[in-house]
Coordinates of C-alpha atoms in Angstrom, one line a residue:
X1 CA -5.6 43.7 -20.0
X2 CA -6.9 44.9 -23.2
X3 CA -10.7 45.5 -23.5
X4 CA -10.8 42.4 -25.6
X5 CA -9.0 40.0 -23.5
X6 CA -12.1 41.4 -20.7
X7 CA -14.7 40.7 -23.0
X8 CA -13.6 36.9 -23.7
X9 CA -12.5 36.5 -20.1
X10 CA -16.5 37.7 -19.4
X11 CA -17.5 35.5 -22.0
X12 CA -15.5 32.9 -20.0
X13 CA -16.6 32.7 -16.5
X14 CA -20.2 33.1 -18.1
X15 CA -20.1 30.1 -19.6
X16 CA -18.8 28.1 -17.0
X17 CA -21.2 29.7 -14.3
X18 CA -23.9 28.6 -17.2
X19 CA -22.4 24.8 -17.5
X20 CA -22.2 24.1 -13.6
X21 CA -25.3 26.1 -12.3
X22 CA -27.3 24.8 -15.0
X23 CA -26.6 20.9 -14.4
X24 CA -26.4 21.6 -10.5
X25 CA -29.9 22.8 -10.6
X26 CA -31.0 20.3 -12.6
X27 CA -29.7 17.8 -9.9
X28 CA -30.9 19.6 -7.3
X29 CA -35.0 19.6 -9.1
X30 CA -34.5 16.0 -9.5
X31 CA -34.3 15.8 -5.8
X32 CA -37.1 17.8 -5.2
X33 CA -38.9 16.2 -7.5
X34 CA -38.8 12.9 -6.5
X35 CA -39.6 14.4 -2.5
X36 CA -43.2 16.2 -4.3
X37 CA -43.7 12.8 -6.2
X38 CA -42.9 11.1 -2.8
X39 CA -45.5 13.4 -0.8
X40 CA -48.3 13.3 -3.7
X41 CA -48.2 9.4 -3.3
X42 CA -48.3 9.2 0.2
X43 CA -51.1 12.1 0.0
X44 CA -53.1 9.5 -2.3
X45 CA -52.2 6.1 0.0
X46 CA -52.4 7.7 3.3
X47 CA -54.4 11.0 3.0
X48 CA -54.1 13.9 5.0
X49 CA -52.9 11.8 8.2
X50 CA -49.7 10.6 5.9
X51 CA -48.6 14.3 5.2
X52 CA -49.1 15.2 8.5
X53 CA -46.7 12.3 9.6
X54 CA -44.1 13.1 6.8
X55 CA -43.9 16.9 7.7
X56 CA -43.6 15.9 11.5
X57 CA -40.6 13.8 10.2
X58 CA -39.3 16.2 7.9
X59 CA -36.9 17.5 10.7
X60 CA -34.9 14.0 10.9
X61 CA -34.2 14.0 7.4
X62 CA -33.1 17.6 7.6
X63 CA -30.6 16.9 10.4
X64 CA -29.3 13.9 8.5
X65 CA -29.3 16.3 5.3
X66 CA -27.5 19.0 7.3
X67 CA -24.2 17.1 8.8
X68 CA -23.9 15.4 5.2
X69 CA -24.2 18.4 3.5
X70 CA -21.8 20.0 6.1
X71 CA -19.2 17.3 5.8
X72 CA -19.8 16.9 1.7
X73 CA -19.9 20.8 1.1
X74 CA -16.8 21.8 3.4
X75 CA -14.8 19.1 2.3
X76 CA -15.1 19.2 -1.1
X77 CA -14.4 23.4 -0.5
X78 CA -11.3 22.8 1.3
X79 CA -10.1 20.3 -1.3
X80 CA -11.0 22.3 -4.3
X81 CA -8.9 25.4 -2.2
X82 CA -5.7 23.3 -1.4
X83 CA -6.0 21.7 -4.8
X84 CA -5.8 25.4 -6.7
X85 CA -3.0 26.1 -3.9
X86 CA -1.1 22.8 -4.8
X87 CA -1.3 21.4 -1.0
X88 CA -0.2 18.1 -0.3
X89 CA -3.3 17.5 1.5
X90 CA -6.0 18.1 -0.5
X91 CA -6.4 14.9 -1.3
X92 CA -7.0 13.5 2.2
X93 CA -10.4 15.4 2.7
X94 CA -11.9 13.1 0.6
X95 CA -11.5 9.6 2.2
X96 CA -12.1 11.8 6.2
X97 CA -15.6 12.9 4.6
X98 CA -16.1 9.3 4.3
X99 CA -15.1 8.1 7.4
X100 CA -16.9 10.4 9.6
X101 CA -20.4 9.9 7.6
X102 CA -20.3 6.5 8.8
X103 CA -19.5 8.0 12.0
X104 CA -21.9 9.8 12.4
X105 CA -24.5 8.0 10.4
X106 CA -24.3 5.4 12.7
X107 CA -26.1 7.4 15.8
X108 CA -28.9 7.4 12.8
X109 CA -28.7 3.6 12.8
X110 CA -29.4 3.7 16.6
X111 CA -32.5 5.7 16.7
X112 CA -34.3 4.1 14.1
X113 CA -33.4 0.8 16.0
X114 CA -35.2 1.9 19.0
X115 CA -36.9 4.7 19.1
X116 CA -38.4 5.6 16.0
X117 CA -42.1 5.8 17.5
X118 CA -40.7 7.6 20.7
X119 CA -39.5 10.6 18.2
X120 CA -42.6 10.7 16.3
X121 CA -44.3 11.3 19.7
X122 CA -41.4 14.0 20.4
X123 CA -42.3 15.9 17.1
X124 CA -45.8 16.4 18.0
X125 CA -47.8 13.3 16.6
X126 CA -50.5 11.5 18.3
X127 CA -51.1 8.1 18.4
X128 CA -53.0 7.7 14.6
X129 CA -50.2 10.1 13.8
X130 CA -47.4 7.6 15.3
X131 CA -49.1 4.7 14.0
X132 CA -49.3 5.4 10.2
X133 CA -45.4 6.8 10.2
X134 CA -43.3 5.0 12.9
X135 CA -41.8 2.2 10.1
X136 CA -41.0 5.0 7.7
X137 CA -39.1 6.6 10.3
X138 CA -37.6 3.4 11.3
X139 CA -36.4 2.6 7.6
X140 CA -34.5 5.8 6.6
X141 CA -32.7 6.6 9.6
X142 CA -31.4 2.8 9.2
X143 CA -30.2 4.5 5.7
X144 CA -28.4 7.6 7.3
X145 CA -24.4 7.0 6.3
X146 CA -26.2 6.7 3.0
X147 CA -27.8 9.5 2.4
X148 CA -24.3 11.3 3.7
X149 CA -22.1 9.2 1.8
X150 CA -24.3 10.6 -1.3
X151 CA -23.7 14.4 -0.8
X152 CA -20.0 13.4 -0.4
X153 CA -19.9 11.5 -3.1
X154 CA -21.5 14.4 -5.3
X155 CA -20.1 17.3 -3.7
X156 CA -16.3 15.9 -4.6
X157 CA -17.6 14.6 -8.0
X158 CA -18.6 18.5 -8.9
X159 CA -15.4 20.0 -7.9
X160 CA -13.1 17.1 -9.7
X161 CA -14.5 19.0 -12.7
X162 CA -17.4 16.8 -13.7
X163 CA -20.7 18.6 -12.9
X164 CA -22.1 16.3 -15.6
X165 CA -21.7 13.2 -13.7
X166 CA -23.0 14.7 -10.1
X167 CA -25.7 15.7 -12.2
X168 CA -26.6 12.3 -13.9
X169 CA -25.9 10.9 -10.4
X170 CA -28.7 13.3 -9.3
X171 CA -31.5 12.7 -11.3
X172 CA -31.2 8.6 -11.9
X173 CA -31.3 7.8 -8.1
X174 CA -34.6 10.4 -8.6
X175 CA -36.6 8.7 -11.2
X176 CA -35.5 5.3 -9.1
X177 CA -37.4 6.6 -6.9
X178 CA -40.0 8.1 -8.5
X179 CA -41.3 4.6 -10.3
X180 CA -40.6 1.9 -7.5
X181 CA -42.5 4.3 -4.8
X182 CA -45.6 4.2 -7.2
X183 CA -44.8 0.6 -8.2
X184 CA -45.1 0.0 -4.4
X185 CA -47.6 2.2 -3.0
X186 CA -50.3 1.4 -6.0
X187 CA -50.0 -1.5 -7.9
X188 CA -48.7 -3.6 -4.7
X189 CA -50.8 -1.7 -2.5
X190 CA -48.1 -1.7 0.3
X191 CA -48.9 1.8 1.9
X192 CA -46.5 4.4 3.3
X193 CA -44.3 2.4 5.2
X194 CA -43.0 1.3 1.8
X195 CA -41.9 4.3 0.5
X196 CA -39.3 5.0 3.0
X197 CA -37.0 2.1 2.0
X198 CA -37.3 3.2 -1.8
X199 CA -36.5 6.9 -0.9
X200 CA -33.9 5.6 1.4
X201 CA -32.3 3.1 -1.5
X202 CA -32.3 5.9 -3.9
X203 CA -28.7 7.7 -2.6
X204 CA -27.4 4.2 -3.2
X205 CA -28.1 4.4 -6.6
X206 CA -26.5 7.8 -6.8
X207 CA -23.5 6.6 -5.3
X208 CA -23.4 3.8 -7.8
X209 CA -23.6 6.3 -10.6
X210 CA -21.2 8.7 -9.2
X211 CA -18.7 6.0 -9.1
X212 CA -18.8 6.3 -13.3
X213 CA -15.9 9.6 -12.7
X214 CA -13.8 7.6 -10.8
X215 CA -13.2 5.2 -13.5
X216 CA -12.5 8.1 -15.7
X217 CA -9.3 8.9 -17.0
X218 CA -9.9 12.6 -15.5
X219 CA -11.0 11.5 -12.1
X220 CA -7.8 13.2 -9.9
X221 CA -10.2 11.2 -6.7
X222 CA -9.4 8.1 -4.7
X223 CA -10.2 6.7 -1.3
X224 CA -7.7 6.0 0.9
X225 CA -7.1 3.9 4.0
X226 CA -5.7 6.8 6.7
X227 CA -6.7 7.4 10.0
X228 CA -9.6 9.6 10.8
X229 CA -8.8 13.6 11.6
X230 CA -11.0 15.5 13.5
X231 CA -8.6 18.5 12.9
X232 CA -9.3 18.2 9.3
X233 CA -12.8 17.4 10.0
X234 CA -13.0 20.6 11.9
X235 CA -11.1 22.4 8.8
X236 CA -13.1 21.9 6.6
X237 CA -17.1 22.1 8.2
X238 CA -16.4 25.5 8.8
X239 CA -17.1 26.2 5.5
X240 CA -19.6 24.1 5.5
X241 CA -21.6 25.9 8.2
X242 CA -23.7 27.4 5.3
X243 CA -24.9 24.1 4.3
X244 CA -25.4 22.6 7.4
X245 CA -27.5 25.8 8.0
X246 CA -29.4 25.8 5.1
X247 CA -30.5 22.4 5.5
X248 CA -31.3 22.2 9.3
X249 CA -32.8 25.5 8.9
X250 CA -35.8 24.0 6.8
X251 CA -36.0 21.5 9.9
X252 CA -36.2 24.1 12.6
X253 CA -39.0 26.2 10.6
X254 CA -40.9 22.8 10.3
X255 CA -40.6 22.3 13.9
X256 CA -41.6 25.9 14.6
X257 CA -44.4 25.7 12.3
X258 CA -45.6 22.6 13.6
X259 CA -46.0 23.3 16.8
X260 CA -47.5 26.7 16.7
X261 CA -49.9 25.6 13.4
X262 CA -50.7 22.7 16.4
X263 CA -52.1 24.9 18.5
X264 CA -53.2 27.4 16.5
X265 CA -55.6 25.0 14.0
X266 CA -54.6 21.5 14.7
X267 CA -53.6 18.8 12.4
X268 CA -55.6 20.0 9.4
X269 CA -52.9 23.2 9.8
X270 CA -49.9 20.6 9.8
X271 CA -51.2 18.7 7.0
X272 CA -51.5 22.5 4.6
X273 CA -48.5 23.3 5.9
X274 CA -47.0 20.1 4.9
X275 CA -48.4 21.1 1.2
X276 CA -46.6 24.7 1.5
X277 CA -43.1 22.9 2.9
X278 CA -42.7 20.3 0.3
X279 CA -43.5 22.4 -2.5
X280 CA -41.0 25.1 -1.1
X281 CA -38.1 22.6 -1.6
X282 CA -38.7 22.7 -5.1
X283 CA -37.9 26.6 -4.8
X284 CA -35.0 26.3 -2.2
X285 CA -33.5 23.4 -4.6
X286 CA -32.8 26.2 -7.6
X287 CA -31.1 28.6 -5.2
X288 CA -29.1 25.7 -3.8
X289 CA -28.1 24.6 -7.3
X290 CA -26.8 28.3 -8.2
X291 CA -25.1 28.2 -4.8
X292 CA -23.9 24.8 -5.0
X293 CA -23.2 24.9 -8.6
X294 CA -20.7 27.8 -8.5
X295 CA -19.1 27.0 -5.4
X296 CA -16.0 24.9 -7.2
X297 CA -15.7 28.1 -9.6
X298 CA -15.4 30.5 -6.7
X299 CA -13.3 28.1 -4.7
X300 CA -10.9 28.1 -7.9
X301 CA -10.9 31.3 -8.5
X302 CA -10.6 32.2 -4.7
X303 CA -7.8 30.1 -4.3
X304 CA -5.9 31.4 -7.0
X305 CA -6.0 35.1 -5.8
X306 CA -8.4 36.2 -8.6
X307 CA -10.9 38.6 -6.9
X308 CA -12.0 40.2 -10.2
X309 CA -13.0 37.0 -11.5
X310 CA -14.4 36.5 -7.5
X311 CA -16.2 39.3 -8.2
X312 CA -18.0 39.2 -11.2
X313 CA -18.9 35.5 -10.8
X314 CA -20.6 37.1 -7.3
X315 CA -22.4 39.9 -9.5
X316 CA -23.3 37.1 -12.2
X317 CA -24.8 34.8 -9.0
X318 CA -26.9 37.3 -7.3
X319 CA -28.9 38.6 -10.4
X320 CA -29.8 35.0 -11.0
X321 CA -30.9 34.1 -7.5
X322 CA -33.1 37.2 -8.1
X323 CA -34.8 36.7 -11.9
X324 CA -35.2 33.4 -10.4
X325 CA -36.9 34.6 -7.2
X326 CA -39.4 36.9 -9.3
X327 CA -40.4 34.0 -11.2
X328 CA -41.1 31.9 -8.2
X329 CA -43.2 34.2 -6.6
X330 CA -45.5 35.3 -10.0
X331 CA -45.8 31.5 -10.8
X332 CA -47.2 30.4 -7.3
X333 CA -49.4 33.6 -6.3
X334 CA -50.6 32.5 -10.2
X335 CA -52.1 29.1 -9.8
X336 CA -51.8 28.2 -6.1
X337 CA -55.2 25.9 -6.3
X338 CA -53.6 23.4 -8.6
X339 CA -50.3 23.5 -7.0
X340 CA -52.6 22.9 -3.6
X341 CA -55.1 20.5 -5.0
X342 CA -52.6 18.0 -6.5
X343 CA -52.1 17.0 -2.5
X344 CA -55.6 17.8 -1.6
X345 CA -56.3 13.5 -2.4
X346 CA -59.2 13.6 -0.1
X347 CA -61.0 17.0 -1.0
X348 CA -60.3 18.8 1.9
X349 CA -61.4 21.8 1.5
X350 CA -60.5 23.5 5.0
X351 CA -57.2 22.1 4.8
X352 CA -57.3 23.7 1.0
X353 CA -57.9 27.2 2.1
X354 CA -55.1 27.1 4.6
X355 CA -52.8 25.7 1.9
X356 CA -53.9 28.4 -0.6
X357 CA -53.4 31.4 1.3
X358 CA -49.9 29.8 2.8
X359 CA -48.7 29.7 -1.1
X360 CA -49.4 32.9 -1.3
X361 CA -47.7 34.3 1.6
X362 CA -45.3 31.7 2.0
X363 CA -43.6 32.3 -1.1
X364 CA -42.7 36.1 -0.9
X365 CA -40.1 34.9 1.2
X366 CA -38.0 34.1 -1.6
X367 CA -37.1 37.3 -2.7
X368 CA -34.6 37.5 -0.1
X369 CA -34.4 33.9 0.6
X370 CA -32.7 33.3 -2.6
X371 CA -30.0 36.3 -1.9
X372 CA -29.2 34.3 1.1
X373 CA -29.0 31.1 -0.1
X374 CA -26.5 32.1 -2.6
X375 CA -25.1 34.8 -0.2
X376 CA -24.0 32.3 2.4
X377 CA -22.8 29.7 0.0
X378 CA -20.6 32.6 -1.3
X379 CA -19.2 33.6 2.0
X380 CA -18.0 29.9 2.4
X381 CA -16.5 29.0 -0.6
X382 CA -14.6 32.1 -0.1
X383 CA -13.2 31.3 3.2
X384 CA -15.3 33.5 5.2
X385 CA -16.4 31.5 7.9
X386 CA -17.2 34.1 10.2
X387 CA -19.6 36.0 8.6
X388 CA -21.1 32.9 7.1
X389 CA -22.1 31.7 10.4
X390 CA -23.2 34.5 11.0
X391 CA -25.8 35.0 8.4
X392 CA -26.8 31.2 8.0
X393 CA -27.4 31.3 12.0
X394 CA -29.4 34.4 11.7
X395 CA -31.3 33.1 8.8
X396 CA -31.5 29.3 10.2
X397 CA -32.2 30.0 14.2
X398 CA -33.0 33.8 15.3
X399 CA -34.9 35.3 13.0
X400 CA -37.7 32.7 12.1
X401 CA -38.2 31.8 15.6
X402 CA -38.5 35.2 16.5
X403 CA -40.8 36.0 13.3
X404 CA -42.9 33.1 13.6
X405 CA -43.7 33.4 17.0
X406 CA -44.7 37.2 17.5
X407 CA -46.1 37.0 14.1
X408 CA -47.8 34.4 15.2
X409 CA -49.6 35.7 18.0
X410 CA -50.2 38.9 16.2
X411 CA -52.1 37.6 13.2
X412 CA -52.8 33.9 13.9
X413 CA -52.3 31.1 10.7
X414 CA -51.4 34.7 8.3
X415 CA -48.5 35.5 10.9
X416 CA -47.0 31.9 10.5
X417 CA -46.7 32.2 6.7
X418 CA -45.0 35.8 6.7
X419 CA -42.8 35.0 9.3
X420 CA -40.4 32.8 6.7
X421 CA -40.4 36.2 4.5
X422 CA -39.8 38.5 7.5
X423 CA -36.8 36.8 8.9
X424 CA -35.1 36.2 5.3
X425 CA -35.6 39.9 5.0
X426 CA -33.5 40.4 8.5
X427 CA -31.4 38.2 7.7
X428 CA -31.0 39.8 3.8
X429 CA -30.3 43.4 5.2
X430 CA -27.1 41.8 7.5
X431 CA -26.3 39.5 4.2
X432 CA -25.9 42.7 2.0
X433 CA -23.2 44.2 4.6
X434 CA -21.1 41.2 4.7
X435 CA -20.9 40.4 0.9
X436 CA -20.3 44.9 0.3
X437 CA -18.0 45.0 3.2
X438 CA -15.8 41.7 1.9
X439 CA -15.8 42.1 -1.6
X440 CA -15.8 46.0 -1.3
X441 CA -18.7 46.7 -3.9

């Protein structure tokens, strides 16, 4: 290949990586902004009692996040593999996605039918805790197949070749949200409990719009009637582990964090930390669009056998997830009193001070977190389960339970917020060993 043919073929996948990452993060903001405009409100309504019962809850929506993410993220993987490989089967991992979100979603249905209070209690909250969020728990589990049904729907959308749409999809169920919750919550007056059904009607509306590429004449999609495979399901969540991990693993470091910031300081701890979690979404949502956004590319170019192009679109990834990563951190050690004070409703100022120096702290994290993020998302779209579990266990499980504990008892309320930056820093030193030893750099 001639030095110009490089060039232009440069040129290429830098474009591409531009056109998917781009609208992929924008999707993945308008989630995260909808979840800060969703905390702000209830901060306003409910005070500091209402965050402190949407952090203790933010580990159910995790889990439900995680096994749709798994099933959305593998699948669409596996299809956009057999698809570059010509395989019969591709097609079929579409309509099994489907099937076993309902599945799965309708354990979800269960709870929220009967014991929404009971896992409230189970989280850590007391009884004013389990009294001002036990409906909102109730509603969106109800709304569990729909929230997975969502990342399926997107995830498939993306790698058919129309990042556009998953991204439109993305960002209109976002601002749905965004005006009926304050419609709701201020001008009716109905509280907290009325913010859940919005949030929880809002994948609904995504699904809706997603459904715009399969009346496309370039939609390749369709669901079909065929009989459930957990072989295939199998198949495919292995390279979905990453995804599963990334999500589940904000819901273990909320449960961690809870319980010790219980103990340590009480609810007022819970209630900064809840500040500190929700704005981190809006950080971990740009590293999931870069990893999310050039998964189909990799997956392509993976499953046609080119590991230059592999390669450089790994190279490409990696220096973003960093620039990005130095931004984060500059922007919230910057002005971490306005970012705090825009949940502080009530004037709290002990609650304030926790928050402050938890921005601070907190944050670092992301220099590494970011590697990973896009790391593990890398590893799977690649095919390599193995070290993707490993890594997205590490990072998920081990190290921040291990870091948040001793740190923990070393340093008190510090030690909690530099345990999130000490285990992605474990997790970043195995992460740079699997991604040299694989792709030989």
């Amino acid at each position: 290949m001639t030095v110009k043919q490089n060039t232009e073929k440069s040129q290429s996948i830098g474009a591409l990586f531009a056109k998917y990452v781009s609208q992929n993060i924008l999707g993945m903001l308008g989630i995260s902004t909808y979840i800060i405009a969703d905390t702000f409100f209830i901060s306003v309504a409910e005070g500091s009692n209402g965050i402190t019962a949407l952090n203790l809850v933010l580990p159910l929506y995790s889990l439900i996040f995680a096994i749709g993410s798994m099933i959305a993220i593998g699948s669409a993987t596996q299809f956009k593999i057999d698809r570059a490989r010509n395989s019969e089967q591709a097609d079929d991992y579409f309509s099994n996605a489907i099937f076993f979100a309902c599945i799965f979603g309708a354990v979800f249905i269960l709870m929220g039918l009967t014991v929404p209070d009971k896992l409230l209690q189970l989280l850590g909250g007391d009884a004013e805790i389990i009294s001002v969020g036990t409906s909102y728990t109730r509603i969106f589990l109800l709304f569990g197949p729909i929230f997975m049904i969502n990342y399926i729907v997107n995830a498939f959308v993306r790698n058919d070749n129309d990042p556009s749409t998953a991204m439109a999809a993305t960002f209109i169920s976002s601002i749905f949200n965004i005006i009926f919750d304050y419609i709701l919550m201020f001008p009716l007056k109905m509280g907290m409990a009325c913010s859940a059904p919005v949030t929880s009607r809002a994948p609904t509306v995504g699904v809706v719009t997603g459904r715009k590429h399969f009346i496309l004449g370039t939609n390749t999609l369709s669901f079909q009637w065929i009989m459930p495979s957990w072989k295939r399901l199998i198949h495919a969540c292995r390279l979905g582990v990453s995804a599963f991990t990334g999500e589940i693993s904000s819901g273990v470091t909320t449960m961690i964090f809870n319980y010790l910031i219980l103990r340590l300081v009480g609810n007022v701890g819970v209630a900064a930390y809840g500040i500190v979690a929700n704005t981190s979404i809006v950080a971990t949502s740009i590293f999931n669009g870069i990893s999310q956004g050039s998964q189909p590319l990799f997956s392509d170019f993976y499953g046609h056998d080119d590991r230059a192009s592999v390669r450089q679109l790994l190279q490409i990834s990696v220096i973003t997830s960093f620039v990005a990563a130095l931004l984060i951190i500059l922007l919230t050690n910057l002005i971490p009193e306005p970012i705090v004070n825009l949940f502080n409703s009530e004037g709290n100022a002990e609650m304030a001070s926790y928050a402050v120096t938890g921005v601070r702290l907190y944050f670092i994290g992301y220099i590494f977190a970011g590697f990973n993020i896009v790391g593990t998302g890398i590893l799977s779209a690649t095919e390599n389960a193995f070290w993707a579990f490993i890594t997205s266990t590490l990072r998920g499980f081990v190290a921040i339970i291990v870091s948040a504990v001793i740190l923990s008892l070393l340093f008190g309320m510090n030690g909690v917020w530099l345990s999130f930056a000490a285990a992605e820093c474990i997790t970043a030193l195995v992460m740079f060993q699997a991604v040299k030893t694989y792709w030989k750099l």
